Short mmCIF file of C-alpha atoms in Angstrom, two decimals:
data_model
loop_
_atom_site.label_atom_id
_atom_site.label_comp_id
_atom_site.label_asym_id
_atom_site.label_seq_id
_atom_site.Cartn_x
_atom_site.Cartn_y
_atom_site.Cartn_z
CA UNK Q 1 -39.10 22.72 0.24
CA UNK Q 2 -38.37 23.50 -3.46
CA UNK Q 3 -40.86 21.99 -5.84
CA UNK Q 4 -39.29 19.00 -7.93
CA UNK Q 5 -37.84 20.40 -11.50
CA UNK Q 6 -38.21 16.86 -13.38
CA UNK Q 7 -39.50 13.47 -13.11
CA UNK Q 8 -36.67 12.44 -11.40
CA UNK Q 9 -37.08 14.57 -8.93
CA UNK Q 10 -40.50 14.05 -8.59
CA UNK Q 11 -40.13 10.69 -7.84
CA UNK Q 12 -37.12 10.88 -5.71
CA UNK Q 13 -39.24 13.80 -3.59
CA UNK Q 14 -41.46 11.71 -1.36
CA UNK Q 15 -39.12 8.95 -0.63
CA UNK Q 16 -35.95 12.22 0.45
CA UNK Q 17 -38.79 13.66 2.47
CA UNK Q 18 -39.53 10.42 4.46
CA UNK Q 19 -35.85 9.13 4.68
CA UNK Q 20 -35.07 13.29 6.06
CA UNK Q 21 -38.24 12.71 8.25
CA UNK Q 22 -37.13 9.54 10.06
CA UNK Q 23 -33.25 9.10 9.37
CA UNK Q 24 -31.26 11.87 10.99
CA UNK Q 25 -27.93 10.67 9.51
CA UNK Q 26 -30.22 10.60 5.88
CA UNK Q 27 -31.74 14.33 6.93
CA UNK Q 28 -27.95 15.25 7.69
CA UNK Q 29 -26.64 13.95 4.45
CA UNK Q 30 -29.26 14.98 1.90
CA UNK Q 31 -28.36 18.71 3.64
CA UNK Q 32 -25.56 20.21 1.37
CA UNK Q 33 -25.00 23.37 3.41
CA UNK Q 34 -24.71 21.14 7.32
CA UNK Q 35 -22.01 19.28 4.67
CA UNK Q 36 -19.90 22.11 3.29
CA UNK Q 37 -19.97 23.56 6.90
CA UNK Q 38 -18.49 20.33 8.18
CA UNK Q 39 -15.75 20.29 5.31
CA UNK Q 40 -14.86 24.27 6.16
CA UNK Q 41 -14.70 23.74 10.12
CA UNK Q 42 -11.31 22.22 9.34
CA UNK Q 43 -8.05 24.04 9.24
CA UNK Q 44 -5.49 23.59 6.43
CA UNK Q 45 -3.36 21.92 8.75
CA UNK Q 46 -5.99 19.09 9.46
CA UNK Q 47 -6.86 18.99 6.12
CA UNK Q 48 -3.46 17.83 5.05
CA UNK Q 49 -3.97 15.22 7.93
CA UNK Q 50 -6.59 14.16 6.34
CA UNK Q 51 -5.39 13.95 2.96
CA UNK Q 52 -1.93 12.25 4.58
CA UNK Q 53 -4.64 9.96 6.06
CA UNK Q 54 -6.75 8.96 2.81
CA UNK Q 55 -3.37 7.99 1.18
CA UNK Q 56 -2.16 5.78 3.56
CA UNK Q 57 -5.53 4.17 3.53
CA UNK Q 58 -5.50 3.57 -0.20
CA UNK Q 59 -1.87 2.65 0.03
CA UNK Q 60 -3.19 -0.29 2.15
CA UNK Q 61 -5.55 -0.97 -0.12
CA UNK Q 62 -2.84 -1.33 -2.75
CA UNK Q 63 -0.79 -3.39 -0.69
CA UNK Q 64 -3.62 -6.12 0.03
CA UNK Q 65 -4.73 -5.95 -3.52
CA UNK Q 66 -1.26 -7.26 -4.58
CA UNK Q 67 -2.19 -10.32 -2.79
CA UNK Q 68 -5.16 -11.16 -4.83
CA UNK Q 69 -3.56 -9.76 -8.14
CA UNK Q 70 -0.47 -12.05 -7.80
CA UNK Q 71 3.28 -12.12 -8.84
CA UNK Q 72 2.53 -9.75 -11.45
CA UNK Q 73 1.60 -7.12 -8.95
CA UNK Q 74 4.44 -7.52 -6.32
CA UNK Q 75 6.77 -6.77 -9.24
CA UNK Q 76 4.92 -3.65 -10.69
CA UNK Q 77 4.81 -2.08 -7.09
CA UNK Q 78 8.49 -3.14 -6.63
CA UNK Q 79 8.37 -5.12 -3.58
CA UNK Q 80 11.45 -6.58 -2.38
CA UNK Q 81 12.68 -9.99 -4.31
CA UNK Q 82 12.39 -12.32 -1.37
CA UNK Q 83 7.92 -11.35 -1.49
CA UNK Q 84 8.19 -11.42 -5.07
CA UNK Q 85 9.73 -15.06 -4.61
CA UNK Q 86 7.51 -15.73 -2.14
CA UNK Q 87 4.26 -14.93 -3.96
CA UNK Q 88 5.75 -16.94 -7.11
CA UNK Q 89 5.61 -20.09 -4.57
CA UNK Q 90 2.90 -19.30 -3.01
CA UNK Q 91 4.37 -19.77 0.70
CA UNK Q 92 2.86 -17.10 3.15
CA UNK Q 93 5.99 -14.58 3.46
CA UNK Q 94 4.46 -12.27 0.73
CA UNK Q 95 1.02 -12.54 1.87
CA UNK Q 96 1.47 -11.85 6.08
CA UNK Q 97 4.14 -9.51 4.94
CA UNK Q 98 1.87 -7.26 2.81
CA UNK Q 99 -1.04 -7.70 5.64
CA UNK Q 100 1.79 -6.54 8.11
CA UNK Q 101 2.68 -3.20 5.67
CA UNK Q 102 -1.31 -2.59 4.75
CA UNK Q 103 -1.78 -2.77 9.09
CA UNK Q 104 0.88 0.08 9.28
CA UNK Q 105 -0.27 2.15 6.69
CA UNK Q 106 -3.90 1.90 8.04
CA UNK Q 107 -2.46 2.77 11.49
CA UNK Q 108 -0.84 6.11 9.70
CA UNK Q 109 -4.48 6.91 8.69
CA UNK Q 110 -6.43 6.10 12.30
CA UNK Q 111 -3.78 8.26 13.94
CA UNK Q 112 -4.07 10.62 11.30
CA UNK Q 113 -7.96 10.79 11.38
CA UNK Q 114 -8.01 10.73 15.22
CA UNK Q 115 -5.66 13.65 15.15
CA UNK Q 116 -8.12 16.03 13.28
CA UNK Q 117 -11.31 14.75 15.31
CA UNK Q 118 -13.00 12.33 13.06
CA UNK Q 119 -12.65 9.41 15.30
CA UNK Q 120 -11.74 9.32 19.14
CA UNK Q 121 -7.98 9.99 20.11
CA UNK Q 122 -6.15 7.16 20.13
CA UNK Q 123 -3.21 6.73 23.06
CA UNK Q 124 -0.16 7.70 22.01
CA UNK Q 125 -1.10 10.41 18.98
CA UNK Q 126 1.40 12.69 19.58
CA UNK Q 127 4.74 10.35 19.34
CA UNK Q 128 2.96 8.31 16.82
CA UNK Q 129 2.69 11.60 14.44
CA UNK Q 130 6.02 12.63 15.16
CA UNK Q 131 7.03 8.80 14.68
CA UNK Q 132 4.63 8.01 11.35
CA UNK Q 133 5.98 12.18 9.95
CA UNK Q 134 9.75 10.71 10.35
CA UNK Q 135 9.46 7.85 8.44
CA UNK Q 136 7.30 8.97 5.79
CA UNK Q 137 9.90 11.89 4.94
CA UNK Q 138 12.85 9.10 5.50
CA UNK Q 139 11.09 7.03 2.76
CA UNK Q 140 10.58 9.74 0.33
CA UNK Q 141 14.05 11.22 0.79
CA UNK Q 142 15.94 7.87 0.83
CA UNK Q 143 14.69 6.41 -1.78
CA UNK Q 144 16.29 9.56 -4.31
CA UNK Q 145 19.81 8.08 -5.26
CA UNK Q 146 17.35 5.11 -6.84
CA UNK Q 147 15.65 7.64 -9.00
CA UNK Q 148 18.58 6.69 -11.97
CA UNK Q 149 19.02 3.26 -12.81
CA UNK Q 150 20.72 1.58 -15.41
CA UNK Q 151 17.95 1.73 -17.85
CA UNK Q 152 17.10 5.03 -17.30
CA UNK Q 153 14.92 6.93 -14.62
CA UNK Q 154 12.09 5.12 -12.42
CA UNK Q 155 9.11 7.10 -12.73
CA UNK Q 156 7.81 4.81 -9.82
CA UNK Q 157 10.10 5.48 -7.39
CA UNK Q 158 9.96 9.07 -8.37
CA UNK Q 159 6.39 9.11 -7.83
CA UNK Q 160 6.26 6.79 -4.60
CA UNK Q 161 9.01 8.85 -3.00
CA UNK Q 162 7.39 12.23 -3.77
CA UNK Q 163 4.05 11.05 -2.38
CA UNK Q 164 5.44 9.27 0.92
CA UNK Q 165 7.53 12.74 1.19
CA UNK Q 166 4.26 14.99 0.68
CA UNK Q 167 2.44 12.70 3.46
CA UNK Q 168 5.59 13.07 5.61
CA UNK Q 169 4.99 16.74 5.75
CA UNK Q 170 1.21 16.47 5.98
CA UNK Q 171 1.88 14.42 9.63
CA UNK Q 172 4.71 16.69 10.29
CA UNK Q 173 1.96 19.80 10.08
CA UNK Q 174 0.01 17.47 11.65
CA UNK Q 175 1.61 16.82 14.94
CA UNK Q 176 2.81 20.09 15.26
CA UNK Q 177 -0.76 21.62 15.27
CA UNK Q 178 -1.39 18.52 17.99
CA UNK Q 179 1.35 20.09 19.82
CA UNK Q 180 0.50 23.46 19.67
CA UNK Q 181 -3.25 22.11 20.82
CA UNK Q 182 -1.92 20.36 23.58
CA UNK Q 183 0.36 23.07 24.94
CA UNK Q 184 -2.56 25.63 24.85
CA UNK Q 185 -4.91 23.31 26.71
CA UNK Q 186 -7.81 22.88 24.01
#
């Protein structure tokens, strides 16, 4: 083991070496090569899973945030007018509603992360990818004749569209690696 370079290090020494000692998650972690290895043991393909994955997951995020942010936020992230209503009132269509979207989107990211091996298949992966890669490119092609409105372009829909297009193609990749996998037998 290296001797420690400063005092931070010094002091951080002792308490790595018995955390390493009797943690093998800890020992795992504070192991930067066992980490890179892990990141390059995935193929390009999975890593735009995973990256299709991660923005689904902070999509949901978004979404539930909205709910504790208030009117304000259903308008900035454009939801429909009858949640924006709703979240004026206060009656429970924009809330479930959101919770509803936010449990899709983090369904796009367990399928997703299943896919690639990072938690255990889930039933159904291979129509869900197909299913989740559809929709995704749907939303980010449909939504182009909005890109001009009266006042100009919307950046937002430009941006949201592009996005739900790029994680389209990520689960499109995706499910046709799972395909490939699942034809060869591995």
């Amino acid at each position: 083991m290296p001797k420690p370079k400063d005092a931070k290090q010094q002091a951080c020494a002792p308490l790595s070496l018995i955390l390493a000692c009797y943690f093998a998650p800890v020992r795992q972690a504070l192991c930067a090569s066992e980490v890179l290895e892990l990141e390059l043991n995935f193929s390009v393909k999975s890593k735009l899973l995973i990256s299709a994955g991660v923005i689904a997951s902070a999509s949901a995020i978004w979404h539930l945030l909205c709910i504790i942010g208030g009117p304000s936020w259903f308008v900035f992230a454009r939801a429909p007018q009858p949640i924006i209503d709703s979240a004026v009132q206060g009656t429970l269509l924009a809330p479930i509603g959101t919770v509803i979207v936010a449990g899709l989107m983090f369904a796009c990211s367990v399928f997703a992360f299943s896919a690639v091996g990072l938690i255990r298949k889930v039933p159904l992966l291979h129509s869900a990818l197909i299913t989740i890669a559809l929709l995704c490119t749907l939303r980010g092609l449909i939504a182009i004749p909005t890109f001009v409105t009266p006042s100009g372009f919307d950046i937002w829909q430009i941006v949201a569209s592009t996005i739900w297009f790029y994680v389209g193609i990520c689960f499109l990749v995706g499910s046709i690696e799972q395909y490939r996998l699942g034809k060869s037998g591995t």
